[in-house]
Amino acid sequence: MTALTDLTIAGMKAGLAKRDFSAAELTAAHLTAMAGARGLNAFIVETPEIATAQAAAADAALARGEAKPLAGIPIGIKDLFCTEGVQTTAGSKILEGFIPQYESTVSGKLLGDGAVMLGKLNMDEFAMGSSNETSAYGKVISPWKAQNSNRELVPGGSSGGSAAAVAARIAAGATGTDTGGSIRQPAAFVGISGIKPTYGRCSRWGVVAFASSLDQAGPMARTVEDCALLLTSMCGYDAKDSTSLNVPVPDFAAGLTGDLRGKRVGVPKEYRLDGMDATIAKLWDQGLEWLKAAGATIVDVSLPHTKYALPAYYIIAPAEASSNLARYDGVRYGLRVTPPGGNLADMYSATRAAGFGAEVKRRIMIGTYVLSAGYYDAYYTQAQRVRALIARDFEQAWAHCDLLLTPTAPSAAFAFGDKADPLAMYLNDVFTVPSSLAGLPAMSVPAGLSADGLPLGLQIIGKPLDEAGVLDAGLAIERAAAFTARP
Amino acid sequence: MTYTDNGNHGSYRVKGDTGDWEIVVGLEVHAQVTAQSKLFSGAATTFGAEPNSQVSLVDAAMPGMLPVLNGECVRQAVRTGLALGAEIHRWSRFDRKNYFYADLPQGYQISQLYHPIVGEGTLDVETDDGTRTTVGIERIHLEQDAGKSVHDLHPTMSYVDLNRSGCALMEIVSKPDIRSPAEAGAYVAALRQLLRYVGSCDGNMDEGSMRADVNVSVRRPGEGFGTRTETKNVNSVRFIMQAVEVEARRQVELIEGGGTVVQETRLFDPNSGTTRSMRSKEDAHDYRYFPDPDLLPVEFDEAFVADCLASLPELPVAKRARYVEALDISAYNAAVLTADVETARYFEAVLDGTGAPLATAAANWVTSELFGALKKAGVGIEASPVKPGQAADLLKLVGDGSISNSIAKQVLEVMVETGEDPAAIVEARGLQQVSDTGAIDAAIAAIIAANADKVDQYKAGKEALFGFFVGQTMKAMAGKANPGVVNERLKAALAG
């Protein structure tokens, strides 16, 4: 029999419904796996008592025949989501010991649908990073190793704990958040699926803010169907978030077909970078073939402003972050450092100097700089113009196609320390950032392996609110790729 | 900035050693919007609540909290703009003003720098000496108030009260059209009057509901603008006038002494009646304004603006004109009755009871008798023990001759004391006016008989004695005789 932790969420649902196993057994299996995989450092806080109690409640609901859609499904919650009564740090020392009195809308919806919370997942500090090296709680280590190498690899970031936990079969699924690729890139690095829905689909209420105009929650899981199941629970209008979209949420899993007949898939030529990894280029072509086989027609499209996306992103996101992170000032919660004899300004400086890590400080400084008098127009205003042009690129592309297929990241997972230069690290987001700037739904699905046996993902980008179309294309690739490799 | 000065000012000048100086003043008035909850959160806004008892998670800037715009505050800003005849921007946006302070939990204030909700308008202002001028309004924007830091409760610690944090303010920015302390005072008084009429701000300056940043510069008459200073957070009409006056004088003395005015932020100290430097331009914050990504732009349609317009009450200038023209009330009384919305509201409720023919009598009575009684009782008109309906009943009793004016005064005293209805008081105390000529004639006959000498003097031409006879008759009638009838019968009797 398959280990319980190897089941998909759909498989777990079926097994629970048939009473092949109980939610308590399922949760216990995951808690055991969690305890056995602490070396990965995927969790900042483990919540076995909560999980056990929620599993018992799920069993009771199952017994009554009143089980909610995710009853008994053990998941991890990225530590960016505020969880009532459970420490929430956003991976930062400045929030160490912070216990929210409230539950984020998205985690609340998942738990409300019966999901079991295993714990809070490690992440890059304030979601700023692509390798999980910026967490104040230690780096998350990918469960994968390259062939013939013993070097520890990054799980990607910022949702690295989510990625590692799901890939290592510690959690059936996890929440992630994606500002410029933080769901898709780690999903690709560890060989799982992850979708960032349209900006506004998931409420940001209770999610620690990085860059408000870009932040979007989404699920990470081992199959496209599992992503669809979680996404259905996570989405929905929330009056507490002014940017939340008041649109109906379809049952994404029920609507999945993988049938792409009549769909046109665009190939943006600007994504074919000079010196692109040959394996990735080949996998991309292979992906297009798979989609064709599923009924799609392939068209070449142009997104002419793509090359400006990364610079614009690294102005807009830090600008918003520099303001969003001003509230961590030592006055009301979190870390406070009071230098002897110091005044208020000294307390701010000391608190923020001790509480924030280097990458967060770097982005606060970049953001402060680009918003400063005399620089605002040259940087921030210009970046907003670029953002509008990038959104227009996509709108024009939708005249010719329904979906876009691209690689998720320019490389497979790298080893710790290999991208010590921040700029080299930022380049990792080159394929994921444009769709973030345009607020479009986009997902990564595992499609193959690199030359040294590491997972590679393909990215599907869709029209606004067409998560269903993105998931269908993801399913088509998943079926065709038959990706069975595991760490 | 467009310069709208119509030049119609009093000739206020600061007399310097080297000649006359003209002052130029612009005011930024922060008016707390009357609303049940804060600009971006559901927390209550009641004044004087226990510290930190009206603070939502949003107001305290807890991680992951998001602002949601309170539509009522938008409506009040639009209504205020319409009352000022201002341009209403159908599209506006909120920006973040970034700075660190202990009573600013978010580390930024949500305000509207680039696209305010209301644009240019005007306010007519009349100073006590009757000079009229029009002050241009540059803009009105909505913004969050900060909390309150309390530094004097502990030797080494400061306390923070976040009750006010996030309350909605309208910042009403005037053009630099004001030319004297009196005009500055009159502008703020007129603005306060208007806001109270509109109902968008309660205007309670001692509770901090209205405060002004006072921008002052001086120049030789006819020359261009001088360098201005900004005196922050002045919270009464009197202090605003004082701040203008002392700051202008300081600048004149500084310039005449060979110095230059530096652009800076200053504080007004009401105790010493002086301003002092708070921070210079070099220390000024770089607020790093940018559009708040948590909020959508504010957009509304014509129907919304039309609804706001329809909801406006009659405004003070129009009301005052109507009192004079349609109700024949004296200009002075019309000004007094419309000065405050509560007075006008009361007066109109009285009129509802009496009808327009008694408007002049009602105006006289409210401004003299009622105001006198309220002053004596030490209460405002909104807490008047005499309800408008009762006042109308009293005026009607005088109007139909049931009681005399002097009896009415007695009745009012009883009404203030007991809250009883005037008719009941008149009835119970037998104060009904006597118009019965028989009783009056009898009293007159007795008085004439008892004062034969005075009758002779009167008949010999000392007509001033008529008043004596009236007084004696009224006394004999215990004040209840109809004065008209007394006059008429006395004249007849004395002529006989």
Short mmCIF file of C-alpha atoms in Angstrom, two decimals, chain A residues 82 98 102 204-208 212-213 239-243 320 323-324 326-328 332-333 344 348 352 368 371-373 376 380, chain B residues 57 60-69 96 98 100-102 104-108 114 162 286 288-291 293-296:
data_model
loop_
_atom_site.label_atom_id
_atom_site.label_comp_id
_atom_site.label_asym_id
_atom_site.label_seq_id
_atom_site.Cartn_x
_atom_site.Cartn_y
_atom_site.Cartn_z
CA CYS A 82 -1.19 35.53 10.24
CA PHE A 98 4.48 37.82 17.55
CA TYR A 102 -6.57 37.14 14.11
CA ARG A 204 -4.49 39.85 1.23
CA TRP A 205 -6.13 40.51 4.60
CA GLY A 206 -3.95 39.08 7.32
CA VAL A 207 -1.06 38.34 4.99
CA VAL A 208 2.05 40.25 6.06
CA SER A 212 0.86 45.30 -1.86
CA SER A 213 0.19 45.80 -5.56
CA ALA A 239 -14.65 43.24 1.82
CA LYS A 240 -11.68 43.73 4.16
CA ASP A 241 -9.29 43.95 1.19
CA SER A 242 -10.10 46.88 -1.11
CA THR A 243 -8.21 45.24 -3.97
CA GLU A 320 6.08 49.53 -1.58
CA SER A 323 6.61 51.82 3.26
CA ASN A 324 4.90 48.56 4.23
CA ALA A 326 7.71 51.01 8.37
CA ARG A 327 5.26 49.61 10.92
CA TYR A 328 7.93 47.32 12.35
CA ARG A 332 3.62 48.14 19.48
CA TYR A 333 4.75 44.55 18.86
CA LEU A 344 12.82 57.50 19.95
CA TYR A 348 13.90 52.89 15.75
CA ARG A 352 15.35 47.89 12.77
CA THR A 368 13.39 54.65 0.14
CA LEU A 371 10.66 57.37 -3.60
CA SER A 372 12.88 60.23 -2.47
CA ALA A 373 12.35 63.80 -3.57
CA TYR A 376 10.64 59.75 -7.62
CA TYR A 380 9.02 55.18 -9.41
CA LEU B 57 -6.32 46.16 14.30
CA ALA B 60 -2.79 49.84 15.35
CA ALA B 61 -1.17 48.80 12.04
CA MET B 62 -0.98 45.14 12.96
CA PRO B 63 0.78 43.00 10.34
CA GLY B 64 -1.37 42.19 7.33
CA MET B 65 -4.10 44.71 8.13
CA LEU B 66 -5.61 46.67 5.24
CA PRO B 67 -7.49 49.95 5.00
CA VAL B 68 -11.06 50.04 3.66
CA LEU B 69 -12.40 53.47 2.76
CA ARG B 96 1.03 57.51 1.58
CA ASN B 98 5.87 58.33 5.01
CA PHE B 100 8.26 57.68 11.59
CA TYR B 101 6.60 58.69 14.82
CA ALA B 102 5.43 56.76 17.84
CA LEU B 104 1.80 57.00 13.68
CA PRO B 105 1.47 53.20 13.78
CA GLN B 106 1.68 52.51 10.05
CA GLY B 107 4.79 54.61 9.63
CA TYR B 108 2.81 56.56 7.07
CA TYR B 114 -1.51 64.26 -5.97
CA LEU B 162 -4.37 55.65 19.38
CA ASP B 286 11.18 63.83 2.81
CA ARG B 288 8.25 60.00 -0.04
CA TYR B 289 4.62 60.30 -1.12
CA PHE B 290 3.38 57.57 -3.43
CA PRO B 291 -0.04 56.15 -4.30
CA PRO B 293 -1.32 50.35 -3.28
CA ASP B 294 -3.79 49.00 -0.71
CA LEU B 295 -6.54 51.29 -1.98
CA LEU B 296 -8.33 51.74 -5.25
#
